[in-house]
CSV table of C-alpha atoms in Angstrom, one decimal:
chain,number,residue,atom,x,y,z
Z,1,MET,CA,14.7,39.6,-14.3
Z,2,LYS,CA,17.8,37.5,-13.6
Z,3,VAL,CA,15.4,34.8,-12.2
Z,4,PHE,CA,13.2,35.1,-15.3
Z,5,TYR,CA,16.2,34.5,-17.7
Z,6,LEU,CA,17.4,31.7,-15.5
Z,7,SER,CA,13.9,30.1,-15.6
Z,8,ALA,CA,13.7,30.5,-19.4
Z,9,PHE,CA,17.1,28.8,-19.6
Z,10,LEU,CA,15.9,26.1,-17.2
Z,11,LEU,CA,12.7,25.6,-19.3
Z,12,LEU,CA,14.6,25.2,-22.5
Z,13,ALA,CA,17.0,22.7,-20.8
Z,14,LEU,CA,14.0,20.8,-19.3
Z,15,ILE,CA,12.3,20.6,-22.7
Z,16,ALA,CA,15.5,19.4,-24.3
Z,17,ALA,CA,15.9,16.8,-21.6
Z,18,VAL,CA,12.3,15.6,-21.9
Z,19,ILE,CA,12.5,15.4,-25.7
Z,20,GLY,CA,15.9,13.8,-25.6
Z,21,ASN,CA,14.7,11.3,-23.1
Z,22,ALA,CA,11.6,10.5,-25.2
Z,23,ILE,CA,13.7,9.9,-28.2
Z,24,TYR,CA,16.1,7.7,-26.3
Z,25,ILE,CA,13.4,5.6,-24.7
Z,26,ASN,CA,11.6,5.3,-28.0
Z,27,ASN,CA,14.9,4.2,-29.6
Z,28,VAL,CA,15.6,1.6,-27.0
Z,29,VAL,CA,12.1,0.2,-27.1
Z,30,GLU,CA,12.0,0.2,-30.9
Z,31,THR,CA,15.3,-1.7,-31.1
Z,32,MET,CA,14.0,-4.2,-28.5
Z,33,LEU,CA,10.7,-4.6,-30.3
Z,34,THR,CA,12.4,-5.2,-33.7
Z,35,GLN,CA,14.7,-7.8,-32.1
Z,36,VAL,CA,11.8,-9.5,-30.3
Z,37,GLN,CA,9.7,-9.6,-33.5
Z,38,SER,CA,12.5,-11.0,-35.5
Z,39,LEU,CA,13.4,-13.8,-33.1
Z,40,PRO,CA,13.7,-17.1,-34.9
Z,41,ASP,CA,11.8,-20.2,-34.1
Z,42,ILE,CA,12.7,-21.8,-30.8
Z,43,ARG,CA,14.1,-24.9,-32.7
Z,44,GLN,CA,16.7,-22.8,-34.6
Z,45,GLU,CA,20.2,-22.8,-33.2
Z,46,ASP,CA,20.8,-19.1,-33.0
Z,47,CYS,CA,17.5,-18.4,-31.0
Z,48,VAL,CA,19.2,-18.6,-27.6
Z,49,PHE,CA,22.1,-16.5,-28.9
Z,50,ARG,CA,19.7,-13.8,-30.2
Z,51,ILE,CA,17.8,-13.7,-26.9
Z,52,THR,CA,21.1,-13.4,-25.0
Z,53,GLU,CA,22.0,-10.5,-27.3
Z,54,LEU,CA,18.6,-8.9,-26.6
Z,55,LEU,CA,19.0,-9.3,-22.9
Z,56,ALA,CA,22.6,-7.9,-23.0
Z,57,TYR,CA,21.3,-4.8,-25.0
Z,58,TRP,CA,18.5,-4.3,-22.5
Z,59,GLU,CA,20.8,-4.6,-19.4
Z,60,ALA,CA,23.2,-2.2,-21.0
Z,61,ASN,CA,20.4,0.4,-21.1
Z,62,THR,CA,18.5,-0.4,-18.0
Z,63,ASP,CA,20.3,2.0,-15.7
Z,64,ARG,CA,19.5,5.0,-18.0
Z,65,VAL,CA,15.9,3.8,-18.5
Z,66,TYR,CA,15.5,3.6,-14.7
Z,67,LEU,CA,16.0,7.4,-14.6
Z,68,SER,CA,12.7,8.1,-16.2
Z,69,VAL,CA,10.6,5.0,-16.4
Z,70,GLY,CA,8.8,3.5,-13.4
Z,71,PHE,CA,10.8,0.7,-11.8
Z,72,LEU,CA,7.9,-1.8,-12.1
Z,73,SER,CA,7.7,-1.3,-15.9
Z,74,VAL,CA,11.5,-1.8,-16.3
Z,75,ASP,CA,11.5,-4.9,-14.1
Z,76,ARG,CA,8.7,-6.4,-16.1
Z,77,ILE,CA,10.7,-6.2,-19.2
Z,78,THR,CA,13.8,-7.7,-17.5
Z,79,GLU,CA,11.7,-10.5,-16.1
Z,80,GLN,CA,10.0,-11.4,-19.4
Z,81,SER,CA,13.4,-11.3,-21.3
Z,82,LYS,CA,14.9,-13.7,-18.8
Z,83,LEU,CA,11.8,-15.9,-19.0
Z,84,LEU,CA,12.1,-15.8,-22.8
Z,85,LEU,CA,15.7,-17.0,-22.5
Z,86,SER,CA,15.0,-19.8,-20.1
Z,87,CYS,CA,12.0,-21.0,-22.3
Z,88,ALA,CA,14.3,-21.0,-25.3
Z,89,GLU,CA,17.0,-22.8,-23.4
Z,90,CYS,CA,14.8,-25.6,-22.2
Z,91,GLY,CA,12.7,-25.8,-25.4
Z,92,ASN,CA,9.4,-24.7,-23.9
Z,93,ASN,CA,7.6,-23.6,-27.0
Z,94,CYS,CA,4.3,-22.6,-25.3
Z,95,GLY,CA,6.1,-20.6,-22.6
Z,96,PHE,CA,8.3,-19.0,-25.2
Z,97,SER,CA,5.3,-17.7,-27.2
Z,98,ASP,CA,3.7,-16.4,-24.0
Z,99,ALA,CA,6.9,-14.7,-22.8
Z,100,LYS,CA,7.4,-13.1,-26.2
Z,101,ALA,CA,3.8,-11.8,-26.2
Z,102,LEU,CA,4.2,-10.4,-22.7
Z,103,LEU,CA,7.5,-8.8,-23.5
Z,104,THR,CA,6.1,-7.1,-26.6
Z,105,ASP,CA,3.2,-5.9,-24.4
Z,106,ALA,CA,5.6,-4.5,-21.7
Z,107,LEU,CA,7.7,-2.8,-24.3
Z,108,CYS,CA,4.6,-1.2,-26.0
Z,109,ASP,CA,3.5,0.0,-22.5
Z,110,ILE,CA,6.7,2.0,-22.1
Z,111,LYS,CA,6.5,3.3,-25.6
Z,112,ARG,CA,3.0,4.4,-25.0
Z,113,LEU,CA,4.0,6.5,-22.0
Z,114,GLU,CA,6.3,8.6,-24.1
Z,115,GLU,CA,3.8,9.2,-26.8
Z,116,VAL,CA,1.7,12.4,-26.8
Z,117,HIS,CA,-2.0,11.6,-27.6
Z,118,ILE,CA,-5.3,12.3,-25.9
Z,119,GLY,CA,-5.8,8.9,-24.5
Z,120,ASN,CA,-2.5,9.0,-22.8
Z,121,LEU,CA,-2.8,12.4,-21.3
Z,122,PHE,CA,-6.3,12.2,-19.9
V,1,MET,CA,8.5,11.9,-18.8
V,2,LEU,CA,6.9,13.6,-21.8
V,3,THR,CA,3.5,12.7,-20.5
V,4,ILE,CA,4.4,13.9,-17.0
V,5,PHE,CA,5.6,17.2,-18.5
V,6,ILE,CA,2.4,17.9,-20.4
V,7,ARG,CA,0.2,16.6,-17.6
V,8,THR,CA,1.8,19.0,-15.2
V,9,LEU,CA,1.2,21.9,-17.6
V,10,LEU,CA,-2.4,20.9,-18.0
V,11,VAL,CA,-3.1,20.4,-14.3
V,12,TYR,CA,-1.4,23.7,-13.5
V,13,ILE,CA,-3.6,25.6,-15.9
V,14,LEU,CA,-6.7,23.7,-14.8
V,15,LEU,CA,-6.1,24.5,-11.1
V,16,ILE,CA,-5.6,28.2,-11.8
V,17,VAL,CA,-8.9,28.3,-13.6
V,18,VAL,CA,-10.6,26.3,-10.9
V,19,MET,CA,-9.1,28.5,-8.1
V,20,ARG,CA,-10.1,31.6,-10.0
V,21,LEU,CA,-13.6,30.4,-10.3
V,22,MET,CA,-13.8,29.4,-6.7
V,23,GLY,CA,-13.3,33.1,-5.8
V,24,LYS,CA,-11.5,34.9,-3.1
V,25,ARG,CA,-12.9,33.0,-0.2
V,26,GLN,CA,-10.6,30.0,-0.9
V,27,ILE,CA,-7.4,31.9,-1.6
V,28,GLY,CA,-6.4,33.1,1.9
V,29,GLU,CA,-3.2,35.2,1.9
V,30,LEU,CA,-1.8,33.9,-1.5
V,31,GLU,CA,-2.2,34.9,-5.1
V,32,VAL,CA,-4.0,32.2,-7.2
V,33,THR,CA,-0.8,31.1,-9.0
V,34,ASP,CA,1.1,30.9,-5.7
V,35,LEU,CA,-1.6,28.8,-4.1
V,36,VAL,CA,-1.7,26.4,-7.1
V,37,THR,CA,2.0,26.0,-7.1
V,38,THR,CA,2.2,25.5,-3.3
V,39,LEU,CA,-0.7,23.0,-3.5
V,40,LEU,CA,0.9,21.0,-6.3
V,41,ILE,CA,4.5,21.0,-5.1
V,42,SER,CA,3.6,19.8,-1.6
V,43,GLU,CA,1.7,16.9,-3.2
V,44,ILE,CA,4.3,16.0,-5.8
V,45,ALA,CA,7.2,16.2,-3.5
V,46,SER,CA,5.8,13.4,-1.4
V,47,VAL,CA,5.5,11.0,-4.4
V,48,PRO,CA,9.1,9.6,-4.4
V,49,LEU,CA,9.2,9.6,-0.6
V,50,THR,CA,6.3,7.2,-0.4
V,51,ASN,CA,6.3,5.4,-3.7
V,52,LEU,CA,9.6,3.6,-4.1
V,53,ASP,CA,8.6,2.3,-7.6
V,54,ALA,CA,8.6,5.8,-9.0
V,55,PRO,CA,11.9,7.3,-10.1
V,56,LEU,CA,13.0,10.6,-8.5
V,57,SER,CA,12.6,12.3,-11.9
V,58,HIS,CA,8.8,11.8,-11.7
V,59,ALA,CA,8.8,14.4,-8.9
V,60,VAL,CA,11.8,16.5,-9.9
V,61,LEU,CA,10.5,17.3,-13.4
V,62,PRO,CA,7.0,18.6,-12.4
V,63,ILE,CA,8.5,20.5,-9.5
V,64,LEU,CA,11.0,22.3,-11.8
V,65,LEU,CA,8.3,22.9,-14.3
V,66,LEU,CA,6.0,24.4,-11.7
V,67,LEU,CA,8.8,26.6,-10.4
V,68,ILE,CA,9.4,27.9,-14.0
V,69,LEU,CA,5.7,28.4,-14.6
V,70,GLU,CA,5.4,30.3,-11.3
V,71,VAL,CA,8.3,32.7,-12.3
V,72,PHE,CA,6.9,33.1,-15.8
V,73,SER,CA,3.4,33.8,-14.6
V,74,SER,CA,4.5,36.4,-12.1
V,75,VAL,CA,6.6,38.2,-14.7
V,76,ILE,CA,3.9,38.0,-17.4
V,77,LEU,CA,1.1,39.1,-15.0
V,78,LEU,CA,3.2,42.0,-13.9
V,79,ARG,CA,3.5,43.3,-17.4
V,80,CYS,CA,0.0,42.4,-18.7
V,81,SER,CA,-2.7,43.9,-16.6
V,82,ARG,CA,-5.5,42.4,-18.7
V,83,LEU,CA,-4.2,38.9,-18.1
V,84,LYS,CA,-3.7,39.7,-14.4
V,85,ASN,CA,-7.4,40.7,-14.1
V,86,LEU,CA,-8.3,37.4,-15.7
V,87,VAL,CA,-6.1,35.3,-13.4
V,88,SER,CA,-6.2,37.1,-10.1
V,89,SER,CA,-9.3,38.8,-8.8
V,90,ARG,CA,-9.8,42.5,-8.1
V,91,PRO,CA,-10.8,44.1,-4.8
V,92,THR,CA,-14.5,44.1,-4.4
V,93,VAL,CA,-16.3,46.9,-2.6
V,94,ILE,CA,-19.0,45.4,-0.3
V,95,ILE,CA,-20.0,48.6,1.5
V,96,GLN,CA,-19.6,51.9,-0.3
V,97,ARG,CA,-20.3,55.2,1.4
V,98,GLY,CA,-22.2,53.3,4.1
V,99,ILE,CA,-24.4,51.4,1.6
V,100,LEU,CA,-24.3,47.6,1.5
V,101,ASN,CA,-23.8,46.2,-2.0
V,102,GLN,CA,-26.1,43.2,-1.7
V,103,ARG,CA,-25.3,42.0,-5.2
V,104,ALA,CA,-21.5,41.9,-4.4
V,105,LEU,CA,-22.3,40.0,-1.3
V,106,ARG,CA,-24.3,37.4,-3.2
V,107,GLU,CA,-21.6,37.1,-5.9
V,108,LEU,CA,-18.9,36.6,-3.3
V,109,ARG,CA,-21.1,34.1,-1.5
V,110,ILE,CA,-20.5,35.8,1.8
V,111,SER,CA,-23.3,35.6,4.4
V,112,LEU,CA,-24.3,38.6,6.4
V,113,ASP,CA,-23.2,36.7,9.5
V,114,GLU,CA,-19.7,36.3,8.1
V,115,LEU,CA,-19.6,40.0,7.2
V,116,MET,CA,-20.7,41.0,10.6
V,117,SER,CA,-18.1,38.8,12.2
V,118,GLU,CA,-15.4,40.4,10.1
V,119,ILE,CA,-16.6,43.9,11.0
V,120,ARG,CA,-16.7,43.0,14.7
V,121,GLN,CA,-13.1,41.9,14.5
V,122,THR,CA,-12.1,45.4,13.4
V,123,GLY,CA,-13.6,46.8,16.6
V,124,LEU,CA,-16.9,48.0,15.1
V,125,SER,CA,-20.2,46.7,16.3
V,126,ASP,CA,-22.7,47.4,13.5
V,127,LEU,CA,-23.0,47.8,9.8
V,128,SER,CA,-24.2,51.4,10.3
V,129,GLN,CA,-20.7,52.3,11.6
V,130,VAL,CA,-19.0,51.2,8.3
V,131,GLN,CA,-18.2,53.7,5.6
V,132,TYR,CA,-16.3,51.3,3.3
V,133,ALA,CA,-15.8,47.5,3.4
V,134,ILE,CA,-13.6,46.1,0.7
V,135,LEU,CA,-12.8,42.5,0.1
V,136,GLU,CA,-9.1,42.5,-0.9
V,137,LYS,CA,-7.5,40.2,-3.6
V,138,ASN,CA,-6.0,38.0,-0.9
V,139,GLY,CA,-9.5,37.4,0.7
V,140,SER,CA,-9.1,39.7,3.7
V,141,LEU,CA,-11.7,42.3,4.5
V,142,THR,CA,-10.6,46.0,4.9
V,143,VAL,CA,-13.1,47.9,6.9
V,144,LEU,CA,-13.0,51.7,7.1
V,145,PRO,CA,-15.3,53.2,9.7
V,146,LYS,CA,-17.4,56.4,9.3
V,147,SER,CA,-15.6,59.4,10.6
V,148,LYS,CA,-17.6,59.7,13.7
V,149,TYR,CA,-16.8,56.1,14.7
V,150,ALA,CA,-13.1,56.3,13.8
V,151,PRO,CA,-10.6,56.7,16.6
V,152,LEU,CA,-9.4,60.2,17.1
V,153,THR,CA,-5.9,60.7,15.7
V,154,PRO,CA,-3.3,63.1,17.1
V,155,ASP,CA,-3.6,65.1,13.9
V,156,GLN,CA,-7.3,65.6,14.4
V,157,ALA,CA,-6.6,66.7,18.0
V,158,ASN,CA,-3.9,69.1,16.8
V,159,VAL,CA,-1.3,67.3,19.0
V,160,VAL,CA,2.2,67.0,17.8
V,161,VAL,CA,3.6,63.5,18.4
V,162,PRO,CA,7.3,63.0,17.7
V,163,GLU,CA,8.1,60.1,15.3
V,164,GLU,CA,9.5,57.2,17.2
V,165,GLY,CA,11.6,54.9,15.0
V,166,LEU,CA,11.2,51.2,15.0
V,167,MET,CA,13.0,49.4,17.9
V,168,HIS,CA,15.6,46.9,16.8
V,169,ILE,CA,17.4,44.3,18.8
V,170,VAL,CA,21.0,45.6,19.4
V,171,PHE,CA,22.1,43.1,22.0
V,172,SER,CA,21.0,39.6,22.8
V,173,ASN,CA,22.6,36.3,24.0
V,174,GLY,CA,25.6,38.3,25.3
V,175,GLN,CA,26.4,39.5,21.8
V,176,TYR,CA,26.1,42.9,20.1
V,177,SER,CA,24.0,42.8,16.9
V,178,LYS,CA,25.9,44.5,14.1
V,179,THR,CA,22.7,44.4,11.9
V,180,GLY,CA,20.5,45.9,14.6
V,181,LEU,CA,23.1,48.7,15.4
V,182,ALA,CA,23.4,49.5,11.6
V,183,LEU,CA,19.7,49.7,11.2
V,184,ILE,CA,19.5,52.5,13.9
V,185,GLY,CA,22.6,54.2,12.6
V,186,LYS,CA,24.7,53.6,15.8
V,187,ASP,CA,27.7,51.5,16.6
V,188,ARG,CA,29.0,49.3,19.4
V,189,SER,CA,30.8,52.1,21.2
V,190,TRP,CA,27.7,54.2,21.4
V,191,LEU,CA,25.8,51.3,23.0
V,192,GLN,CA,28.6,50.6,25.5
V,193,ALA,CA,28.7,54.3,26.4
V,194,ALA,CA,24.9,54.4,26.8
V,195,LEU,CA,25.0,51.3,29.1
V,196,LYS,CA,27.8,52.8,31.1
V,197,ARG,CA,25.8,56.0,31.6
V,198,ARG,CA,22.9,54.0,33.0
V,199,GLY,CA,25.1,51.9,35.2
V,200,LEU,CA,24.3,48.6,33.3
V,201,LYS,CA,26.7,45.8,32.7
V,202,GLU,CA,26.5,43.5,29.6
V,203,GLU,CA,26.5,40.3,31.7
V,204,GLN,CA,23.4,41.4,33.6
V,205,LEU,CA,21.3,41.9,30.5
V,206,PHE,CA,19.2,39.4,28.5
V,207,CYS,CA,18.6,41.7,25.6
V,208,ILE,CA,18.5,45.4,24.6
V,209,THR,CA,16.4,47.1,21.9
V,210,ALA,CA,17.0,50.6,20.6
V,211,ASN,CA,15.7,53.0,18.0
V,212,GLU,CA,17.2,55.8,15.9
V,213,GLN,CA,16.5,58.4,18.5
V,214,GLY,CA,18.7,56.5,20.9
V,215,LYS,CA,15.9,55.3,23.1
V,216,LEU,CA,16.8,52.1,24.9
V,217,PHE,CA,14.8,49.3,26.4
V,218,TRP,CA,16.4,46.4,28.2
V,219,ILE,CA,15.5,43.2,29.9
V,220,ARG,CA,17.7,41.9,32.7
V,221,LYS,CA,18.7,38.2,32.9
V,222,GLU,CA,16.7,36.0,35.2
V,223,GLU,CA,18.6,35.1,38.3
V,224,THR,CA,19.6,31.4,38.2
V,225,LYS,CA,19.3,29.6,41.5
């Protein structure tokens, strides 16, 4: 029975870790999405500053996100964030819009993986 | 991770149902739940080894969950016989009192050739010699011959045969085995005295086995050229 109680404890710990991780990932992604959606026009002065902030926030969380999210998905967000920054810095409006759309898409992908719905499970 | 957690749970249940429906032939020596766990763990464990894009947690989480499910299922099945009957199969009598149960044979999808092969492996040559044949839960066939085809036992012949205990290794690689000596209820000094009585020296011996009655068997070391 000792093994049974240990397993029960492990199960509870596992469920807590999984739910905690889902909340954390969701939180990070939501914050990122909100920041991306509220990015000002490329011509505005604080656009580069806001993207730098966004990138800094992402890089601060990357190590923890790497623990549970596939490396390719994480790298995709990093790449698109950097592309967004370089487009903003050189004033490439078209590239900026593309990078913003792709970043939103990549973030939604990670969010989707943590959601429980039929389409995701099967 | 949440998706992986629920997916593991679903695949585990699905595999148990599938294995149960496949019947005893596919199980081998394992219980259904054991087989499913073994099958899944071996597959999942290789994921982070070969796919460097997947974090280790993608393998650790399902493996831990499977371990927990395995412990839970074994405890629950032990306490709930109805559920046990549902998950793991029951022994099936294929030959009862010398009569072949053809329906059971059909249901188990066992051909007569396979049955004959199993019977031959027990030392019998024909179906007519079998009193009982039972397909056990683990997929092995137990064959009990009719009395006239069964080997004569000392009891039937009214011969008294003394019980010989199991032989244990008490000396090997030049060292005495404390465990082996404890199992036969003897100690090192007893063995040394026994060797002395027989004129044997430790350095000449490769190994010694002994039983509770003090019976010794030894193998001498090969001479090195």
